[in-house]
Structures are given as structure tokens and as C-alpha cells.
Coordinates of C-alpha atoms in Angstrom, one line a residue:
M253 CA 151.7 39.0 209.0
K254 CA 151.0 41.0 212.1
T255 CA 147.3 40.5 211.6
I256 CA 147.7 36.8 211.2
A257 CA 149.9 36.7 214.3
R258 CA 147.3 38.6 216.3
I259 CA 144.6 36.1 215.2
L260 CA 146.7 33.1 216.1
A261 CA 148.2 34.5 219.3
P262 CA 145.7 32.9 221.7
L263 CA 146.5 29.5 220.2
A264 CA 150.2 30.0 221.1
R265 CA 149.3 29.9 224.8
I266 CA 147.3 26.7 224.5
P267 CA 148.8 23.7 226.4
A268 CA 149.7 20.4 224.9
G269 CA 146.4 18.7 225.2
I270 CA 144.4 21.4 223.4
T271 CA 147.2 21.8 220.9
L272 CA 146.9 18.1 220.0
L273 CA 143.1 18.6 219.7
G274 CA 143.7 21.4 217.2
A275 CA 146.5 19.6 215.3
I276 CA 145.1 16.1 215.1
G277 CA 141.5 16.2 216.1
I278 CA 140.4 18.7 213.5
I279 CA 141.3 16.6 210.5
A280 CA 140.8 13.2 212.0
T281 CA 137.5 13.9 213.6
F282 CA 135.9 15.0 210.3
T283 CA 137.0 12.3 207.9
P284 CA 134.6 10.6 205.4
W285 CA 133.0 7.4 206.5
G286 CA 134.7 5.5 203.8
L287 CA 138.0 5.8 205.7
A288 CA 136.8 3.9 208.8
A289 CA 135.9 7.3 210.3
N290 CA 134.7 6.3 213.7
A291 CA 137.9 4.3 214.4
V292 CA 140.0 7.3 213.1
R293 CA 138.0 9.6 215.4
W294 CA 138.6 7.4 218.5
L295 CA 142.3 7.3 217.6
A296 CA 142.3 11.1 217.4
F297 CA 140.6 11.3 220.8
S298 CA 143.2 8.9 222.2
I299 CA 146.0 11.1 221.1
F300 CA 144.3 14.1 222.5
F301 CA 143.9 12.3 225.8
A302 CA 147.6 11.6 225.8
G303 CA 148.2 15.3 225.6
C304 CA 145.8 16.0 228.5
A305 CA 147.5 13.2 230.5
F306 CA 150.9 14.9 229.9
E307 CA 149.4 18.2 231.2
I308 CA 147.9 16.4 234.2
G309 CA 151.3 14.7 235.0
R310 CA 153.1 18.0 234.9
R311 CA 150.8 19.4 237.6
F312 CA 151.7 16.5 240.0
K313 CA 154.3 18.6 241.9
P314 CA 155.3 18.7 245.6
G315 CA 152.3 20.0 247.6
C316 CA 149.9 19.1 244.9
V317 CA 146.3 18.8 246.1
L318 CA 143.5 17.3 244.0
K319 CA 140.2 19.0 244.6
F320 CA 136.7 17.7 243.8
D321 CA 133.3 19.4 244.1
A322 CA 129.8 18.0 243.7
V323 CA 129.9 18.1 239.9
D324 CA 133.2 16.1 239.9
F325 CA 131.9 13.6 242.4
S326 CA 128.6 13.0 240.6
A327 CA 130.5 12.4 237.3
I328 CA 133.0 10.1 239.0
A329 CA 130.2 8.1 240.6
F330 CA 128.3 7.7 237.3
V331 CA 131.4 6.4 235.5
A332 CA 132.4 4.2 238.4
Y333 CA 129.0 2.5 238.4
A334 CA 129.1 2.1 234.6
I335 CA 132.5 0.3 234.9
L336 CA 131.2 -1.8 237.8
S337 CA 128.2 -2.9 235.7
I338 CA 130.5 -4.7 233.3
A339 CA 130.7 -7.4 235.9
W340 CA 127.2 -8.6 235.0
S341 CA 127.2 -7.5 231.3
A342 CA 126.1 -10.0 228.7
D343 CA 129.0 -8.7 226.5
I344 CA 132.0 -8.1 228.8
S345 CA 134.4 -7.4 225.9
Q346 CA 132.2 -4.6 224.5
G347 CA 131.7 -3.4 228.1
L348 CA 135.4 -3.1 228.6
I349 CA 135.8 -1.0 225.4
S350 CA 133.0 1.3 226.4
G351 CA 134.2 1.6 230.0
I352 CA 137.8 2.5 228.9
R353 CA 136.5 5.2 226.6
L354 CA 134.1 6.5 229.2
L355 CA 136.9 6.7 231.8
A356 CA 139.1 8.7 229.3
L357 CA 136.2 11.1 228.6
L358 CA 135.8 11.6 232.3
M359 CA 139.4 12.4 232.8
V360 CA 139.4 14.9 229.9
F361 CA 136.3 16.5 231.5
L362 CA 137.8 16.8 234.9
H363 CA 141.1 18.2 233.6
I364 CA 139.8 20.8 231.2
R365 CA 137.1 21.9 233.7
S366 CA 139.6 22.4 236.5
H367 CA 142.7 23.8 234.7
A368 CA 142.3 24.6 231.1
A369 CA 138.8 26.1 230.7
D370 CA 140.1 29.5 229.5
F371 CA 142.3 27.9 226.9
A372 CA 139.5 25.6 225.8
M373 CA 137.2 28.6 225.3
K374 CA 139.8 30.2 223.1
A375 CA 140.4 27.0 221.2
V376 CA 137.0 25.7 220.5
A377 CA 135.8 28.4 218.2
P378 CA 138.8 28.1 215.8
I379 CA 138.5 24.4 216.0
A380 CA 134.8 24.6 215.1
I381 CA 135.6 26.9 212.1
L382 CA 138.4 24.7 210.7
G383 CA 136.5 21.5 211.4
S384 CA 133.4 22.8 209.6
L385 CA 135.5 24.0 206.6
I386 CA 137.2 20.6 206.4
T387 CA 133.9 18.7 206.7
L388 CA 132.3 20.9 203.9
G389 CA 135.4 20.3 201.8
F390 CA 135.1 16.5 202.2
T391 CA 131.4 16.7 201.4
I392 CA 132.1 18.5 198.2
A393 CA 135.2 16.6 197.2
F394 CA 134.0 13.1 198.0
P395 CA 130.2 13.1 197.6
D396 CA 130.1 9.3 197.0
S397 CA 132.0 8.6 200.2
F398 CA 130.4 11.2 202.4
G399 CA 126.9 11.4 200.9
G400 CA 123.8 9.3 201.6
F401 CA 121.6 9.0 204.7
F402 CA 123.7 6.5 206.6
Q403 CA 126.7 8.9 206.4
E404 CA 125.0 12.2 206.6
N405 CA 122.9 11.7 209.7
F406 CA 126.1 11.5 211.8
S407 CA 127.8 14.4 210.1
T408 CA 124.6 16.4 210.5
E409 CA 124.8 15.9 214.3
A410 CA 128.4 17.2 214.3
Y411 CA 127.3 20.2 212.3
L412 CA 124.4 21.0 214.7
A413 CA 126.7 20.6 217.8
L414 CA 129.3 23.0 216.3
L415 CA 126.8 25.7 215.0
P416 CA 126.5 27.5 218.3
Y417 CA 130.2 28.0 218.5
L418 CA 130.3 29.3 215.0
F419 CA 127.4 31.6 215.7
M420 CA 128.9 33.1 218.9
F421 CA 132.3 33.5 217.3
T422 CA 130.8 35.3 214.3
A423 CA 128.4 37.4 216.4
F424 CA 131.3 38.5 218.7
A425 CA 133.7 39.2 215.8
G426 CA 130.9 41.0 213.8
S427 CA 130.1 43.3 216.7
M428 CA 133.7 44.4 216.8
A429 CA 133.9 44.7 213.0
F430 CA 130.8 46.9 212.7
R431 CA 131.7 49.3 215.5
K432 CA 134.0 52.2 214.5
E433 CA 136.0 52.2 217.7
T434 CA 136.8 48.5 217.4
R435 CA 136.9 48.0 213.7
S436 CA 140.1 46.4 212.3
I437 CA 141.3 44.1 209.6
A438 CA 141.6 41.3 212.1
A439 CA 138.0 41.8 213.3
I440 CA 136.7 41.7 209.7
L441 CA 138.8 38.6 208.8
A442 CA 137.6 36.9 212.0
T443 CA 134.0 37.7 211.0
L444 CA 134.5 36.2 207.6
M445 CA 136.2 33.2 209.0
G446 CA 133.1 32.5 211.1
A447 CA 130.4 33.7 208.7
L448 CA 131.5 31.7 205.6
P449 CA 131.4 28.2 207.2
L450 CA 128.3 29.2 209.2
A451 CA 126.4 30.1 206.0
G452 CA 127.8 27.1 204.1
I453 CA 126.7 24.7 206.8
L454 CA 123.2 26.2 207.0
I455 CA 122.8 26.1 203.2
Y456 CA 124.0 22.5 203.1
L457 CA 121.8 21.3 205.9
L458 CA 118.6 22.9 204.6
A459 CA 119.1 22.4 200.8
F460 CA 121.4 19.4 200.1
N461 CA 121.4 17.2 203.2
A462 CA 119.5 13.9 202.9
S463 CA 119.2 13.5 206.7
K464 CA 116.3 15.7 207.8
I465 CA 115.1 14.2 211.1
E466 CA 117.8 15.9 213.2
L467 CA 116.9 19.4 211.8
F468 CA 114.3 20.0 214.5
I469 CA 117.2 21.1 216.6
L470 CA 117.5 24.3 214.5
P471 CA 114.2 25.9 215.7
A472 CA 115.0 24.6 219.2
L473 CA 118.3 26.6 219.2
V474 CA 116.6 29.7 217.8
F475 CA 113.9 29.4 220.5
Y476 CA 116.6 29.1 223.2
A477 CA 118.4 32.2 221.8
F478 CA 115.1 34.1 221.8
L479 CA 114.5 33.4 225.4
R480 CA 118.1 33.7 226.6
F481 CA 119.3 36.8 224.9
D482 CA 116.1 38.9 224.5
I483 CA 117.0 39.7 220.8
F484 CA 113.8 41.7 220.2
K485 CA 114.0 43.7 223.5
L486 CA 110.8 42.3 224.9
G487 CA 111.9 42.0 228.5
R488 CA 109.9 39.5 230.5
K489 CA 107.2 39.5 227.8
R490 CA 109.5 37.1 225.9
F491 CA 108.7 34.3 228.3
A492 CA 105.0 34.7 227.7
A493 CA 105.7 34.7 224.0
G494 CA 107.8 31.6 224.5
G495 CA 105.0 29.9 226.3
I496 CA 102.6 30.6 223.5
L497 CA 105.1 29.2 221.0
V498 CA 105.6 26.1 223.0
V499 CA 101.8 25.5 223.3
A500 CA 101.5 26.1 219.5
A501 CA 104.3 23.7 218.8
F502 CA 102.7 21.0 220.9
A503 CA 99.3 21.6 219.3
A504 CA 100.8 21.4 215.8
G505 CA 102.8 18.3 216.8
G506 CA 99.6 16.6 218.1
M507 CA 97.7 17.3 214.9
L508 CA 100.7 16.1 212.8
M509 CA 101.5 13.1 215.0
P510 CA 99.9 10.5 212.6
H511 CA 102.0 11.8 209.8
I512 CA 105.1 12.0 212.0
L513 CA 104.7 8.4 213.1
A514 CA 104.2 7.3 209.5
T515 CA 107.6 8.7 208.3
P516 CA 110.2 6.0 207.7
S517 CA 112.7 7.4 210.3
I518 CA 110.2 7.4 213.1
N519 CA 108.5 4.3 211.9
V520 CA 111.7 2.4 212.5
R521 CA 112.6 4.1 215.7
V522 CA 109.4 3.5 217.6
P523 CA 109.8 -0.3 217.7
L524 CA 113.3 0.2 218.9
W525 CA 112.2 2.4 221.7
V526 CA 109.4 0.1 222.8
N527 CA 111.7 -3.0 222.6
S528 CA 114.4 -1.1 224.6
F529 CA 111.8 -0.2 227.3
F530 CA 110.9 -3.9 227.6
M531 CA 114.6 -4.7 227.8
W532 CA 114.9 -2.3 230.8
M533 CA 111.8 -3.8 232.4
D534 CA 113.6 -7.2 232.5
A535 CA 116.4 -5.7 234.7
P536 CA 115.0 -2.4 236.0
I537 CA 117.2 -1.7 239.0
L538 CA 120.8 -2.6 237.9
G539 CA 120.3 -2.9 234.2
H540 CA 121.9 -5.5 231.9
G541 CA 125.4 -4.1 232.2
L542 CA 127.5 -1.7 230.2
G543 CA 128.0 -2.8 226.6
S544 CA 125.3 -5.4 226.7
F545 CA 122.7 -3.8 224.4
R546 CA 123.6 -5.6 221.2
A547 CA 123.9 -9.0 222.9
T548 CA 120.7 -8.8 224.9
Y549 CA 118.4 -6.9 222.5
P550 CA 117.3 -9.9 220.3
L551 CA 115.5 -11.3 223.3
F552 CA 113.1 -8.4 223.2
G553 CA 113.2 -7.8 219.4
E554 CA 109.5 -8.7 219.0
S555 CA 108.1 -7.0 222.0
F556 CA 106.7 -4.1 220.0
A557 CA 105.3 -6.3 217.3
Q558 CA 103.5 -8.5 219.8
L559 CA 102.2 -5.4 221.7
V560 CA 100.6 -3.8 218.7
G561 CA 99.9 -6.9 216.6
L562 CA 102.2 -6.1 213.6
G563 CA 102.9 -9.0 211.2
F564 CA 106.7 -8.5 211.2
E565 CA 109.1 -6.2 213.0
S566 CA 112.2 -5.5 211.1
Q567 CA 114.5 -5.7 214.2
T568 CA 113.8 -9.3 215.2
R569 CA 117.0 -10.6 213.4
G570 CA 119.2 -8.3 215.6
G571 CA 120.3 -6.2 212.6
I572 CA 122.8 -3.4 212.8
I573 CA 120.1 -0.9 213.9
G574 CA 119.6 -3.1 217.0
D575 CA 123.0 -2.1 218.2
M576 CA 121.6 1.1 219.7
A577 CA 118.3 2.1 221.2
H578 CA 118.3 5.4 219.2
N579 CA 117.4 7.1 222.4
E580 CA 120.2 7.7 224.9
G581 CA 117.8 7.7 227.9
L582 CA 116.4 4.3 227.0
H583 CA 119.8 3.0 226.1
L584 CA 121.1 4.1 229.5
M585 CA 118.2 2.5 231.3
A586 CA 118.5 -0.8 229.4
E587 CA 122.2 -1.1 230.2
M588 CA 122.5 0.5 233.7
G589 CA 119.0 0.5 235.1
I590 CA 117.4 3.0 237.5
A591 CA 120.7 3.1 239.4
G592 CA 122.6 4.5 236.4
L593 CA 119.7 6.8 235.5
S594 CA 119.7 8.1 239.1
L595 CA 123.4 8.9 239.0
A596 CA 123.0 10.6 235.6
I597 CA 120.2 12.8 237.1
A598 CA 122.4 13.5 240.1
F599 CA 125.1 14.8 237.8
V600 CA 122.6 17.0 236.0
A601 CA 121.3 18.4 239.3
A602 CA 124.8 19.1 240.5
A603 CA 125.5 20.9 237.2
F604 CA 122.4 23.1 237.5
L605 CA 123.2 23.9 241.2
H606 CA 126.7 24.9 240.1
L607 CA 125.4 27.2 237.4
R608 CA 122.8 28.8 239.7
T609 CA 125.3 29.5 242.5
R610 CA 128.1 30.9 240.3
K611 CA 128.8 34.7 240.7
E612 CA 130.0 35.6 237.2
P613 CA 127.6 35.6 234.2
L614 CA 128.3 33.1 231.5
S615 CA 130.8 34.2 228.8
L616 CA 129.9 34.0 225.1
M617 CA 131.8 30.7 224.8
Q618 CA 129.9 29.3 227.8
E619 CA 126.6 30.3 226.2
A620 CA 127.7 28.6 223.0
A621 CA 128.6 25.5 225.1
A622 CA 125.1 25.5 226.6
M623 CA 123.5 25.7 223.2
S624 CA 125.8 23.0 221.9
L625 CA 124.7 20.7 224.7
L626 CA 121.1 21.5 224.1
A627 CA 121.6 20.4 220.5
I628 CA 123.2 17.2 221.5
L629 CA 120.6 16.4 224.1
G630 CA 117.9 17.0 221.5
I631 CA 119.7 14.6 219.1
A632 CA 120.0 12.1 222.0
A633 CA 116.2 11.7 221.9
I634 CA 116.3 10.1 218.5
E635 CA 119.9 9.0 218.0
F636 CA 123.0 8.0 220.0
P637 CA 125.4 11.0 220.0
F638 CA 127.1 9.9 223.2
H639 CA 128.3 6.7 221.5
V640 CA 129.6 8.5 218.4
P641 CA 133.1 9.9 219.0
T642 CA 132.6 13.3 217.3
T643 CA 129.5 14.3 219.3
A644 CA 130.7 12.5 222.5
F645 CA 133.9 14.6 222.3
I646 CA 132.1 17.8 221.6
A647 CA 129.7 17.1 224.5
T648 CA 132.6 16.5 226.8
I649 CA 134.4 19.8 225.8
S650 CA 131.1 21.7 226.0
L651 CA 130.4 20.4 229.5
S652 CA 134.0 21.3 230.5
I653 CA 133.5 24.9 229.3
L654 CA 130.0 25.4 230.7
L655 CA 130.9 24.1 234.2
A656 CA 134.4 25.6 234.3
G657 CA 135.6 26.9 237.7
E658 CA 135.6 25.6 241.2
D659 CA 132.4 25.1 243.2
R660 CA 132.3 24.6 247.0
I661 CA 135.2 22.2 247.6
M662 CA 133.8 18.9 248.9
A663 CA 137.1 17.0 249.4
S664 CA 140.8 17.3 248.8
L665 CA 143.4 14.6 248.2
P666 CA 147.0 15.8 248.9
L667 CA 149.9 14.1 247.0
P668 CA 152.9 15.2 249.2
D669 CA 155.4 12.4 248.5
A670 CA 157.3 11.6 245.4
Y671 CA 156.1 7.9 245.2
P672 CA 152.3 8.7 244.8
R673 CA 153.2 11.3 242.2
F674 CA 155.3 8.8 240.3
M675 CA 152.7 6.1 240.5
A676 CA 150.0 8.6 239.3
R677 CA 152.2 9.6 236.3
L678 CA 152.9 6.0 235.5
L679 CA 149.3 5.0 235.6
L680 CA 148.4 8.0 233.3
A681 CA 151.2 6.9 230.9
V682 CA 150.1 3.3 230.8
F683 CA 146.5 4.2 230.3
S684 CA 147.4 6.6 227.5
I685 CA 149.5 4.1 225.7
G686 CA 146.9 1.4 226.1
L687 CA 144.1 3.7 224.8
I688 CA 146.2 4.6 221.7
G689 CA 147.1 1.0 221.1
M690 CA 143.4 -0.1 221.5
S691 CA 142.4 2.6 219.0
C692 CA 145.1 1.6 216.5
L693 CA 143.9 -2.1 216.6
D694 CA 140.3 -0.8 216.2
L695 CA 141.3 1.2 213.2
R696 CA 143.1 -1.7 211.5
A697 CA 140.1 -4.0 212.1
S698 CA 137.7 -1.3 210.9
I699 CA 139.6 -1.0 207.6
H700 CA 139.2 -4.8 207.1
F701 CA 135.6 -4.7 208.1
N702 CA 134.8 -1.9 205.6
Q703 CA 136.4 -4.1 202.9
T704 CA 134.1 -6.9 204.0
K705 CA 131.0 -4.8 203.4
I706 CA 132.3 -3.6 200.0
L707 CA 133.2 -7.1 198.9
M708 CA 130.0 -8.6 200.1
G709 CA 128.0 -5.9 198.3
R710 CA 129.8 -6.8 195.1
G711 CA 129.1 -10.5 195.6
Y712 CA 132.6 -11.7 196.5
G713 CA 131.7 -13.9 199.4
E714 CA 135.0 -15.7 199.9
E715 CA 137.0 -12.5 199.9
A716 CA 134.5 -10.8 202.3
F717 CA 134.8 -13.7 204.7
R718 CA 138.6 -13.6 204.7
E719 CA 138.6 -9.8 205.4
L720 CA 136.2 -10.3 208.3
D721 CA 138.2 -13.1 209.7
A722 CA 141.3 -10.9 209.6
A723 CA 139.4 -8.1 211.3
R724 CA 138.3 -10.2 214.2
R725 CA 141.8 -11.7 214.7
I726 CA 143.3 -8.2 214.8
W727 CA 140.7 -6.9 217.3
P728 CA 139.2 -9.9 219.2
L729 CA 137.5 -7.7 221.8
D730 CA 135.0 -6.4 219.2
S731 CA 132.1 -8.8 219.7
K732 CA 130.3 -7.5 216.6
L733 CA 133.1 -8.8 214.3
R734 CA 133.0 -12.2 215.9
S735 CA 129.2 -12.4 215.8
L736 CA 129.1 -11.6 212.0
L737 CA 131.6 -14.4 211.2
F738 CA 129.2 -17.3 210.9
P739 CA 126.5 -15.3 209.0
T740 CA 129.1 -14.1 206.6
L741 CA 130.2 -17.7 206.0
M742 CA 126.6 -18.7 205.2
R743 CA 126.3 -15.7 202.9
W744 CA 129.5 -16.8 201.1
Q745 CA 127.9 -20.2 200.6
R746 CA 124.7 -18.7 199.1
L747 CA 126.6 -16.3 196.9
S748 CA 128.9 -19.0 195.5
G749 CA 126.2 -21.7 195.2
L750 CA 128.6 -24.4 196.6
R751 CA 127.4 -27.8 195.5
Y752 CA 128.8 -31.3 194.8
G753 CA 132.5 -31.3 193.9
T754 CA 136.0 -31.5 195.1
D755 CA 136.8 -27.9 195.7
I756 CA 134.9 -27.1 198.8
P757 CA 137.1 -24.7 200.9
L758 CA 138.3 -25.9 204.3
E759 CA 136.0 -23.5 206.1
F760 CA 133.0 -25.6 204.9
Y761 CA 134.2 -28.9 206.4
P762 CA 131.7 -29.8 209.2
E763 CA 134.2 -29.4 212.0
N764 CA 135.3 -26.0 210.8
V765 CA 131.7 -24.8 210.3
A766 CA 131.0 -25.8 213.9
K767 CA 134.0 -23.9 215.2
I768 CA 133.0 -20.7 213.2
H769 CA 129.5 -21.0 214.5
E770 CA 130.8 -21.3 218.1
I771 CA 132.8 -18.1 217.7
S772 CA 129.7 -16.1 216.6
F773 CA 127.4 -17.8 219.1
Q774 CA 129.7 -16.9 222.1
A775 CA 129.8 -13.3 220.9
T776 CA 126.0 -12.9 220.8
P777 CA 124.3 -16.0 222.1
H778 CA 120.8 -14.5 221.7
D779 CA 121.2 -13.5 218.0
N780 CA 118.2 -15.0 216.1
G781 CA 120.0 -14.6 212.8
I782 CA 122.9 -16.8 213.9
L783 CA 120.5 -19.4 215.3
N784 CA 118.5 -19.4 212.1
D785 CA 121.6 -19.9 209.9
W786 CA 122.8 -22.7 212.2
M787 CA 119.5 -24.5 212.0
R788 CA 119.6 -24.3 208.2
Y789 CA 123.1 -25.7 208.1
L790 CA 122.1 -28.6 210.3
I791 CA 119.0 -29.3 208.2
M792 CA 121.0 -29.2 205.0
S793 CA 123.6 -31.6 206.4
M794 CA 121.0 -34.2 207.5
V795 CA 121.2 -35.9 204.1
F796 CA 124.7 -37.1 205.0
E797 CA 124.4 -37.5 208.8
N798 CA 121.1 -37.9 210.5
T799 CA 121.6 -38.9 214.1
P800 CA 119.2 -38.7 217.0
E801 CA 121.5 -36.1 218.6
K802 CA 121.3 -33.8 215.6
T803 CA 117.5 -34.2 215.3
R804 CA 117.2 -33.3 219.0
E805 CA 119.4 -30.2 218.5
I806 CA 117.4 -29.1 215.5
E807 CA 114.1 -29.5 217.3
E808 CA 115.3 -27.6 220.4
G809 CA 116.8 -24.9 218.2
L810 CA 113.6 -24.5 216.2
K811 CA 111.6 -24.3 219.4
T812 CA 113.8 -21.5 220.7
L813 CA 113.7 -19.7 217.4
K814 CA 109.9 -19.9 217.2
N815 CA 109.7 -18.6 220.7
R816 CA 112.0 -15.6 220.2
A817 CA 111.3 -14.7 216.5
K818 CA 107.8 -16.1 215.8
L819 CA 106.9 -13.1 213.8
D820 CA 109.9 -13.3 211.4
P821 CA 108.9 -15.1 208.2
D822 CA 112.5 -16.4 207.9
T823 CA 111.8 -18.5 211.0
W824 CA 109.0 -20.3 209.2
V825 CA 111.1 -20.7 206.1
T826 CA 113.5 -22.7 208.2
E827 CA 110.7 -24.6 209.8
G828 CA 109.4 -25.5 206.3
F829 CA 112.9 -26.7 205.2
Y830 CA 113.0 -29.0 208.2
A831 CA 109.5 -30.4 207.4
L832 CA 110.6 -31.1 203.8
E833 CA 113.7 -32.9 204.9
T834 CA 111.8 -35.0 207.4
K835 CA 108.8 -35.5 205.0
D836 CA 106.5 -34.1 207.6
I837 CA 103.8 -32.7 205.2
P838 CA 101.3 -31.3 207.7
R839 CA 104.1 -29.5 209.6
G840 CA 105.4 -28.1 206.4
L841 CA 102.0 -26.8 205.2
A842 CA 101.4 -25.2 208.6
A843 CA 104.8 -23.4 208.3
V844 CA 104.0 -22.2 204.8
E845 CA 100.6 -20.8 205.9
K846 CA 102.0 -19.1 208.9
G847 CA 105.1 -17.6 207.1
R848 CA 103.2 -16.5 204.1
A849 CA 100.6 -14.6 206.2
L850 CA 103.4 -12.9 208.1
A851 CA 105.3 -11.9 204.9
E852 CA 102.2 -10.5 203.3
A853 CA 101.3 -8.5 206.4
G854 CA 104.8 -7.3 207.0
D855 CA 104.6 -3.5 206.6
L856 CA 108.3 -3.1 207.3
L857 CA 109.5 -5.6 204.7
D858 CA 110.7 -4.0 201.5
A859 CA 109.2 -5.3 198.2
T860 CA 112.3 -7.3 197.2
A861 CA 112.6 -9.1 200.6
R862 CA 108.9 -9.8 200.6
E863 CA 108.9 -11.3 197.1
T864 CA 112.0 -13.4 197.8
I865 CA 110.4 -14.9 200.9
L866 CA 107.1 -15.5 199.1
K867 CA 108.9 -17.3 196.3
Q868 CA 110.4 -19.6 198.9
F869 CA 107.0 -20.4 200.3
R870 CA 105.5 -21.0 196.8
W871 CA 108.3 -23.5 196.0
M872 CA 107.9 -25.1 199.4
E873 CA 104.1 -25.4 199.0
D874 CA 104.5 -27.0 195.5
S875 CA 106.9 -29.6 196.9
L876 CA 104.6 -30.4 199.8
S877 CA 101.4 -30.5 197.8
I878 CA 102.7 -33.4 195.8
G879 CA 104.0 -35.1 198.9
Q880 CA 107.6 -35.1 197.7
A881 CA 110.3 -33.8 199.9
V882 CA 113.0 -32.0 197.9
P883 CA 116.4 -32.3 199.8
A884 CA 117.8 -28.9 200.6
N885 CA 121.3 -30.3 200.5
I886 CA 124.1 -28.2 199.2
W887 CA 126.9 -29.7 201.3
K888 CA 129.5 -32.2 200.4
D889 CA 130.2 -35.4 202.3
R890 CA 133.9 -35.8 202.0
N891 CA 133.7 -39.5 203.0
N892 CA 131.2 -40.4 200.2
P893 CA 133.0 -41.1 196.9
A894 CA 129.7 -40.8 195.0
N895 CA 129.6 -37.1 195.9
N896 CA 133.2 -36.5 195.0
P897 CA 133.6 -37.5 191.3
K898 CA 137.2 -37.4 190.2

């Protein structure tokens, strides 16, 4: 018992915020994706923030002075501009969510950096150990929920960010365990506590993990350790050896570049990067605003395809992968422009200046924090770790640890009176409660949204739509839930094969379809998928109501669709349907020819999608070749008794 008490003694001195991190964050941050994990993780962070806010409030005492240095000011300036950019964001609701979370991360960074760095250093290693053990346990116990590329690439990033802490903890404990003068049962147990999860994670990542693209971080970390710690006692010669290794790595990368670009992971990311670059070029100075990426990206979804002449680029429909640029630098530039990028560079410069001017050498935990940040920055080149709660949280804690301690004081803000202290505490309390409430709503909506995906995958269109509708009513700020409502309704129709009869659900009455479309359209007005589905609905309903206004709307919509998604075969399927309905044979044959050529040349179309589209074009061509337009109607006219047999 004394040994256990000695191991846990540092944790007993940890303040409320860090205690909540250990008690709640460990388990909640490493839950399987099947349990709406990202929402659970944001909720865990919200509770942790409440603990930090409690600690901050306790420090607001008579004579309290808030001190800020260059690092603090640069971080505050970056977050302030990010929040300001919401004013011109194309998706204000998503911008508000991102801004609130960014502000909370900033406050955690400032608090831990100024007042709790020592406690954080003592807490992070045990948290890394327990979190890694829990994650490995989930992976083994729930392989179906936690396995697969979509799940594993995010857990892989968390593993890679935690590895430096595990390594430093194990190395420090091992050095004590193997020296006679410091050897003890506690040191041996601590070594095992670090070594077992460290070995387990490495074996899992290298032998069993399906997500391999992030593993380039491992040699990068080894290379950093080689240069930083002079493991082989080479002195200054290690820098020359490091330079040779860098040149060799670039040479090997150049020779392997054709093979690297041909891999599926890179093959999908390159179009995203190029499209994101064109998105930045559209608003280079101020950017499109925080949270605007998903709403604005479809306008540039074909930029890469048009640049290199591909037949079809898989992101033109604004799919889920178009939510992020998969490169944090490009994502930052697209949303916040050169202004935001300059502020981010200013923060990095202030951090480097702080590290260069500090008098004390970095501690082991600070070295681990530097390596963890290196891993996260490497991942940021191909993923979006600052938008995933686990890695964003680890990055915040690592920055706090690495930059702990005061620099030259730039400004002070005294709080001498009771009223300002009371208002500061009140604002912290309101913000904490609001953040937790927002996270709870997000969690409830995420559970319904996960059910939507499961039900849709099983072919239950109606139940999937009801779950999605419940999710967007619970959490109306999430524009993604609203944008998916109309496409899910259309998917329900296709799955159920609704035709003539008396049992058409209320959602399919024309006035309700229009309302549902308006909800999705307002969420993402540039989504080509929503526009395509709306055009098909209008075309299908022409058999019952064919007015000049509807014809004009269809013509204008098709013109917009062909302008924004001319390389998507689905665009020409819709064009062909309209030609069939209007008996415009030349127009229909031209659409078939164009769409078929795109589908056959579409390198990024999988075999099933290509064959489905080609079947549609073959059917369309057969109908057009005999000059007979086959109505695409599947809708019911409630006012026509002939279509409603009793």
C-alpha cells in the first residue's frame, strides 16, 4: 500500500481542473467511435474546462493581477481574429461552434501555462498510460466498433501524440530502476506501467493497424530524438549525420513519388489540397470565415479535375471528406486567409523566442511535449488533428507544458475591486455551463445521427430520416445535420420505391418536400448534391404540374449544376432525365454521350458506382433512340383520383 501511495502521491496535489482531466477525460476521450465518440470527447473537454474555470475563479482575489507575455498576446490575437471572421463566414452556426471551442482551448492553454504547469507535467504521463491502456482494451474488446480505416486513422493519431510521453516516462523510470542507488519496487512498477502500453501500442500500430499513412511520424520522432539527445554520443557529428539522412530521405521520396501519389490515401488527398488552395485564392486576405469550409468547398470541388484534366473528381458532390482540407495549413488559409496565417506564424515565432530566451533547460516532460507537438504537426500535413477533440486537447496540453513559465511581462491587468472579480467569475461560470450544455446537445444529436447511418446502411430509409430529423431538431446549430435532411429524404424514396398509391407519407407531399429542401439549402447553399436531388424531384413532378415557373427553375438549376459540377456524371444523368421528360431527343443524346465519357474515364469512381451510372445511361439511350420519352415519375398527385385508387 505504501508503494501505491508513493506512486499516486503527485496526483493528490493536482488541482480540480487536472483532476477532472484524469477522472473523466481518460475514459471519455478514448471511447470507440460507435458511441458517438467525438461528441463524448468534446463533453469530456467541457467538463475539464469547468474544472479549470473553477481554478481560475479561485485565483481572482483582492490584488489579483493578470499578466500576459508575447506568447499569450499572440495566442489571444489569433483566437480573436478567428472569432471575428465568423461575421463573414458562409456558415455562421458552424463558425460559432468552432469559435466557442477555440476560445475554451485558449483559456485552458493560458491557465495551465501560467499556474499549473508543474501539476500538468506530473499528470500527463499517468494520463497517457491509462488512456493508452483503455484504448488498447477497447480495440481488443470491440474490434467491430473500433476497427477499420475510418476509425483507426483517428485513434492512430492519438497514439502517436501520446507515444512521447510514454517513452519519456518509461525512460525516466527505467533509469531509476536499473541503477542500484535508486532501484526500488516503485521504480520497477513505474517502468512496467510505461513499458507495457508503449510496447502494446507499437506492436498494434506496426502489425495490426489498418491506417498506415500516419506512421511516417514514427521515423520523424526517432530522427528528432537522435538529433536532440545525442543517443550515440556523436557530439556535433550527429548534425552532419542528420543532414545526410534528410538528403537521403528526400532522394528516396523523389524516386518513390509516383508510387506515393498513386496510393489511395494520397490520391484522394491531392485533389482536396488543390481545391482548398483555389478556395483560399478566392479570398486570400481575410479568408471565407471560421467554419465556412464545408459550405464553401463545393464551389471549388472541380478545380483540381479541371486543372489536370481528370474525367471525374470524387469530391464534386461535397461528400463527407470535403468537410476538411486534410491539411491544417490549407484549411486555415481557406477559412482565415493570410491574416489568420500571419497571426498563427506570429504565435509560433513568439513560442520559439520564449524557448530560446529561457534560462532553464527543458525538463523530460517538456521534451516529451515538444515531441508530441512534432507528431501532431506532422499529422496536420495530411489530416486535421486540430479539429479532432483528442488531438486538439493533447496539443493544447503539450503547448502549455512546453511554454510553461513567464516570459518578459508585456502588460498587466489588475483586478482590485470586488465587482470586476465577481463579473469575471460569473462570466466563467456562464461560459462553462453553456459549453457543457452545448456538448450535451451535440452528444444527443450525434447518437441519433449514428443511428441514421446504421439504419440507412441497412436499407431502412424512413427510420433513418426520422432519426436525422430528431438530431437536427435537438442540435439546430449543426449545419451538417440540416444539410443532410433533404438528401436523406430522397434516399428514403429510392430505397422504398414509392409509387402510385394512397400511403405516401406526409413528408412527400409537395409542400413538405419544398420545406425540407429549403432547410438543407439554407445550411449549405452551394452543395451540388442537394441541387442535383432537387432538380430530379422537380423533373419527376413535372408529369403532374408543368408550369412555366417550374420549367424556368429547372433550366436555371441545371445551368448552375453544369457550371459547378460539369465533370460529375450524375449531373448529366439529371440532364438526361430532363431531356426525356421534355422529349428533347438531341439534348438527351448529348447528355448521354457526355456523361458516359466521364463515367468511363472516372479513375476515382469505384466499379459499382461506375456500373450503376452506365446502366442509367444505357437505359436512357435506349429510350431516346426510339424517340420515346419514358416518364421518370414516381410521385403521387393527391388531387388526381386516377392515381389514388381506392
